Amino acid sequence: MHIAFTGHRPQKISNYDEQRLVRLATAVLSKVITDKCKSPNQILAYSGMSLGWDQACTQACIDLGIPFVAAVPFKHQTTTWNRTQRDQYQYFLEQAKEVVYVDHLNRYQCKEKRLGEYREISIPKDVYHIFKLNARNRYLVDQLTPGISDCLISLYSGQPSGTAQCVRYAKESGLNSSQILNVWKSWLKYSKQEVQTHVY
């Protein structure tokens, strides 16, 4: 069984609290294990490694013994992050079953059309570009098979965002409603109190 995560960064999460978010992610993943596969070793998770929901789910995977793939949109993802955030990110990479640099994969390499030109320009590897975040999201969804137990676990407020684009791509890719779990309402409910086991 494959699962992937998509969700907002801290600045878009109301009442953001890192530890509470990790507890919610842990409760969600525990329920997935109970409902769908019975053992964490039967799951392979895919994390986009962004701050916020992605990393909360990554920490939950480590705590629960779920193997995960770190799907890094570009090598220098942490350039603007502070030291604590970079250290945590490095720890996550070390714990990953595999690290995939998505912008190194031919299928997900990004190109753009420059204003006034009629040709596509390849975007260099390893550096930031907004297209690379979208390509990373497509990679995450592409690891999930429609119609079976695979699922995308989202923390999605409904507002326009990269998370919204990821959820839309998942629907366009054929994932059904039972495969796209949105725990935003659970977050609103539990961000001010203890997380319970009934989370979606």
Short mmCIF file of N, CA and C in Angstrom, two decimals, residues 8-94:
data_model
loop_
_atom_site.label_atom_id
_atom_site.label_comp_id
_atom_site.label_asym_id
_atom_site.label_seq_id
_atom_site.Cartn_x
_atom_site.Cartn_y
_atom_site.Cartn_z
N HIS A 8 -0.67 22.18 3.82
CA HIS A 8 -0.19 23.54 3.90
C HIS A 8 1.08 23.67 4.74
N ARG A 9 1.78 24.76 4.49
CA ARG A 9 2.93 25.13 5.31
C ARG A 9 2.43 25.85 6.57
N PRO A 10 3.30 26.04 7.55
CA PRO A 10 2.85 26.60 8.83
C PRO A 10 2.06 27.90 8.73
N GLN A 11 2.47 28.80 7.84
CA GLN A 11 1.81 30.11 7.78
C GLN A 11 0.38 30.03 7.27
N LYS A 12 -0.01 28.89 6.68
CA LYS A 12 -1.37 28.74 6.18
C LYS A 12 -2.21 27.80 7.05
N ILE A 13 -1.65 27.39 8.19
CA ILE A 13 -2.35 26.48 9.09
C ILE A 13 -2.83 27.25 10.31
N SER A 14 -4.16 27.36 10.47
CA SER A 14 -4.67 28.12 11.61
C SER A 14 -4.28 27.47 12.92
N ASN A 15 -3.95 28.32 13.91
CA ASN A 15 -3.53 27.86 15.24
C ASN A 15 -2.37 26.87 15.17
N TYR A 16 -1.43 27.16 14.28
CA TYR A 16 -0.33 26.21 14.04
C TYR A 16 0.44 25.92 15.32
N ASP A 17 0.62 24.64 15.56
CA ASP A 17 1.45 24.16 16.66
C ASP A 17 2.10 22.86 16.17
N GLU A 18 3.41 22.86 16.07
CA GLU A 18 4.12 21.74 15.45
C GLU A 18 3.82 20.41 16.14
N GLN A 19 3.88 20.39 17.46
CA GLN A 19 3.69 19.13 18.19
C GLN A 19 2.26 18.61 18.06
N ARG A 20 1.30 19.51 18.10
CA ARG A 20 -0.09 19.08 17.92
C ARG A 20 -0.31 18.54 16.51
N LEU A 21 0.33 19.17 15.54
CA LEU A 21 0.20 18.70 14.16
C LEU A 21 0.79 17.30 14.01
N VAL A 22 1.92 17.06 14.64
CA VAL A 22 2.51 15.72 14.61
C VAL A 22 1.58 14.71 15.27
N ARG A 23 0.94 15.10 16.37
CA ARG A 23 0.02 14.19 17.04
C ARG A 23 -1.17 13.86 16.14
N LEU A 24 -1.67 14.87 15.41
CA LEU A 24 -2.76 14.60 14.47
C LEU A 24 -2.29 13.64 13.38
N ALA A 25 -1.13 13.92 12.81
CA ALA A 25 -0.59 13.05 11.75
C ALA A 25 -0.42 11.62 12.26
N THR A 26 0.05 11.47 13.48
CA THR A 26 0.23 10.14 14.06
C THR A 26 -1.10 9.43 14.24
N ALA A 27 -2.12 10.17 14.70
CA ALA A 27 -3.44 9.58 14.86
C ALA A 27 -4.02 9.15 13.51
N VAL A 28 -3.85 9.98 12.49
CA VAL A 28 -4.36 9.66 11.16
C VAL A 28 -3.68 8.40 10.61
N LEU A 29 -2.35 8.37 10.70
CA LEU A 29 -1.62 7.22 10.16
C LEU A 29 -1.90 5.95 10.95
N SER A 30 -2.09 6.08 12.24
CA SER A 30 -2.45 4.91 13.07
C SER A 30 -3.78 4.33 12.61
N LYS A 31 -4.72 5.22 12.29
CA LYS A 31 -6.03 4.76 11.83
C LYS A 31 -5.92 4.11 10.45
N VAL A 32 -5.08 4.66 9.59
CA VAL A 32 -4.86 4.04 8.27
C VAL A 32 -4.31 2.62 8.44
N ILE A 33 -3.35 2.47 9.34
CA ILE A 33 -2.79 1.14 9.61
C ILE A 33 -3.89 0.20 10.08
N THR A 34 -4.67 0.64 11.04
CA THR A 34 -5.74 -0.20 11.61
C THR A 34 -6.79 -0.57 10.57
N ASP A 35 -7.20 0.41 9.77
CA ASP A 35 -8.31 0.20 8.84
C ASP A 35 -7.91 -0.53 7.56
N LYS A 36 -6.67 -0.31 7.11
CA LYS A 36 -6.35 -0.72 5.74
C LYS A 36 -5.29 -1.81 5.62
N CYS A 37 -4.38 -1.94 6.58
CA CYS A 37 -3.30 -2.90 6.32
C CYS A 37 -2.77 -3.64 7.54
N LYS A 38 -3.09 -3.20 8.73
CA LYS A 38 -2.75 -3.89 9.97
C LYS A 38 -1.28 -3.79 10.39
N SER A 39 -0.37 -3.51 9.48
CA SER A 39 1.05 -3.44 9.84
C SER A 39 1.72 -2.27 9.15
N PRO A 40 2.53 -1.48 9.87
CA PRO A 40 3.22 -0.35 9.23
C PRO A 40 4.18 -0.78 8.13
N ASN A 41 4.69 -2.01 8.21
CA ASN A 41 5.62 -2.49 7.19
C ASN A 41 4.96 -2.77 5.86
N GLN A 42 3.63 -2.76 5.85
CA GLN A 42 2.90 -2.97 4.59
C GLN A 42 2.63 -1.65 3.87
N ILE A 43 3.10 -0.56 4.43
CA ILE A 43 2.90 0.76 3.85
C ILE A 43 4.24 1.31 3.35
N LEU A 44 4.21 2.00 2.22
CA LEU A 44 5.32 2.83 1.79
C LEU A 44 4.76 4.23 1.60
N ALA A 45 5.29 5.18 2.36
CA ALA A 45 4.79 6.55 2.32
C ALA A 45 5.70 7.43 1.47
N TYR A 46 5.13 8.48 0.93
CA TYR A 46 5.87 9.46 0.12
C TYR A 46 5.64 10.85 0.70
N SER A 47 6.73 11.51 1.07
CA SER A 47 6.65 12.84 1.66
C SER A 47 7.34 13.86 0.76
N GLY A 48 6.65 14.99 0.56
CA GLY A 48 7.24 16.07 -0.23
C GLY A 48 8.22 16.93 0.53
N MET A 49 8.35 16.70 1.85
CA MET A 49 9.41 17.26 2.69
C MET A 49 9.29 18.75 2.97
N SER A 50 8.16 19.35 2.65
CA SER A 50 7.98 20.77 2.97
C SER A 50 7.69 20.94 4.46
N LEU A 51 7.90 22.15 4.95
CA LEU A 51 7.54 22.47 6.33
C LEU A 51 6.03 22.35 6.50
N GLY A 52 5.60 22.08 7.72
CA GLY A 52 4.17 21.98 7.98
C GLY A 52 3.68 20.55 7.93
N TRP A 53 2.62 20.30 7.17
CA TRP A 53 1.97 18.99 7.16
C TRP A 53 2.90 17.89 6.66
N ASP A 54 3.66 18.16 5.60
CA ASP A 54 4.57 17.13 5.07
C ASP A 54 5.48 16.60 6.17
N GLN A 55 6.11 17.51 6.89
CA GLN A 55 7.08 17.09 7.89
C GLN A 55 6.41 16.51 9.14
N ALA A 56 5.21 16.96 9.45
CA ALA A 56 4.47 16.34 10.55
C ALA A 56 4.20 14.87 10.23
N CYS A 57 3.80 14.60 9.00
CA CYS A 57 3.55 13.21 8.58
C CYS A 57 4.84 12.42 8.52
N THR A 58 5.93 13.06 8.13
CA THR A 58 7.23 12.38 8.09
C THR A 58 7.64 11.95 9.49
N GLN A 59 7.47 12.84 10.46
CA GLN A 59 7.81 12.50 11.84
C GLN A 59 6.90 11.36 12.34
N ALA A 60 5.64 11.42 11.97
CA ALA A 60 4.71 10.35 12.37
C ALA A 60 5.13 9.01 11.77
N CYS A 61 5.59 9.02 10.52
CA CYS A 61 6.09 7.78 9.90
C CYS A 61 7.25 7.20 10.71
N ILE A 62 8.16 8.05 11.10
CA ILE A 62 9.31 7.59 11.88
C ILE A 62 8.84 7.01 13.21
N ASP A 63 7.94 7.71 13.88
CA ASP A 63 7.45 7.27 15.19
C ASP A 63 6.70 5.94 15.10
N LEU A 64 6.01 5.71 13.98
CA LEU A 64 5.19 4.51 13.83
C LEU A 64 5.91 3.37 13.10
N GLY A 65 7.12 3.64 12.62
CA GLY A 65 7.87 2.61 11.90
C GLY A 65 7.41 2.39 10.47
N ILE A 66 6.82 3.43 9.86
CA ILE A 66 6.39 3.35 8.46
C ILE A 66 7.54 3.78 7.56
N PRO A 67 8.01 2.94 6.66
CA PRO A 67 9.07 3.37 5.74
C PRO A 67 8.56 4.47 4.81
N PHE A 68 9.43 5.43 4.50
CA PHE A 68 8.99 6.53 3.64
C PHE A 68 10.08 6.93 2.65
N VAL A 69 9.61 7.47 1.54
CA VAL A 69 10.48 8.04 0.51
C VAL A 69 10.42 9.55 0.63
N ALA A 70 11.57 10.18 0.69
CA ALA A 70 11.64 11.65 0.71
C ALA A 70 11.67 12.14 -0.73
N ALA A 71 10.57 12.74 -1.16
CA ALA A 71 10.46 13.25 -2.53
C ALA A 71 10.84 14.73 -2.51
N VAL A 72 12.09 15.01 -2.79
CA VAL A 72 12.64 16.36 -2.68
C VAL A 72 12.46 17.08 -4.01
N PRO A 73 11.78 18.23 -4.03
CA PRO A 73 11.52 18.90 -5.31
C PRO A 73 12.79 19.40 -6.00
N PHE A 74 13.77 19.84 -5.21
CA PHE A 74 15.07 20.27 -5.73
C PHE A 74 16.06 20.23 -4.58
N LYS A 75 17.32 20.05 -4.90
CA LYS A 75 18.33 19.72 -3.89
C LYS A 75 18.47 20.77 -2.80
N HIS A 76 18.35 22.03 -3.15
CA HIS A 76 18.56 23.10 -2.17
C HIS A 76 17.24 23.63 -1.63
N GLN A 77 16.36 22.71 -1.29
CA GLN A 77 15.01 23.05 -0.80
C GLN A 77 15.06 23.89 0.47
N THR A 78 16.12 23.74 1.27
CA THR A 78 16.16 24.38 2.59
C THR A 78 16.92 25.71 2.61
N THR A 79 17.24 26.25 1.46
CA THR A 79 18.10 27.44 1.39
C THR A 79 17.62 28.58 2.29
N THR A 80 16.34 28.83 2.34
CA THR A 80 15.81 29.97 3.11
C THR A 80 15.35 29.57 4.52
N TRP A 81 15.58 28.32 4.92
CA TRP A 81 15.12 27.86 6.22
C TRP A 81 16.13 28.20 7.31
N ASN A 82 15.68 28.21 8.56
CA ASN A 82 16.62 28.48 9.65
C ASN A 82 17.38 27.20 10.02
N ARG A 83 18.34 27.35 10.92
CA ARG A 83 19.23 26.23 11.26
C ARG A 83 18.47 25.04 11.84
N THR A 84 17.53 25.31 12.72
CA THR A 84 16.76 24.23 13.33
C THR A 84 15.97 23.46 12.28
N GLN A 85 15.36 24.19 11.35
CA GLN A 85 14.59 23.56 10.29
C GLN A 85 15.48 22.74 9.37
N ARG A 86 16.68 23.26 9.06
CA ARG A 86 17.61 22.52 8.21
C ARG A 86 18.12 21.26 8.90
N ASP A 87 18.39 21.34 10.19
CA ASP A 87 18.86 20.16 10.93
C ASP A 87 17.79 19.08 10.97
N GLN A 88 16.54 19.49 11.19
CA GLN A 88 15.45 18.52 11.22
C GLN A 88 15.27 17.87 9.86
N TYR A 89 15.36 18.66 8.82
CA TYR A 89 15.24 18.17 7.45
C TYR A 89 16.32 17.12 7.17
N GLN A 90 17.56 17.42 7.57
CA GLN A 90 18.66 16.49 7.35
C GLN A 90 18.41 15.17 8.10
N TYR A 91 17.87 15.28 9.29
CA TYR A 91 17.52 14.08 10.06
C TYR A 91 16.48 13.25 9.30
N PHE A 92 15.49 13.90 8.74
CA PHE A 92 14.46 13.18 7.98
C PHE A 92 15.08 12.47 6.77
N LEU A 93 15.97 13.14 6.06
CA LEU A 93 16.63 12.51 4.91
C LEU A 93 17.40 11.26 5.34
N GLU A 94 18.05 11.34 6.49
CA GLU A 94 18.82 10.20 6.98
C GLU A 94 17.92 9.02 7.36
#
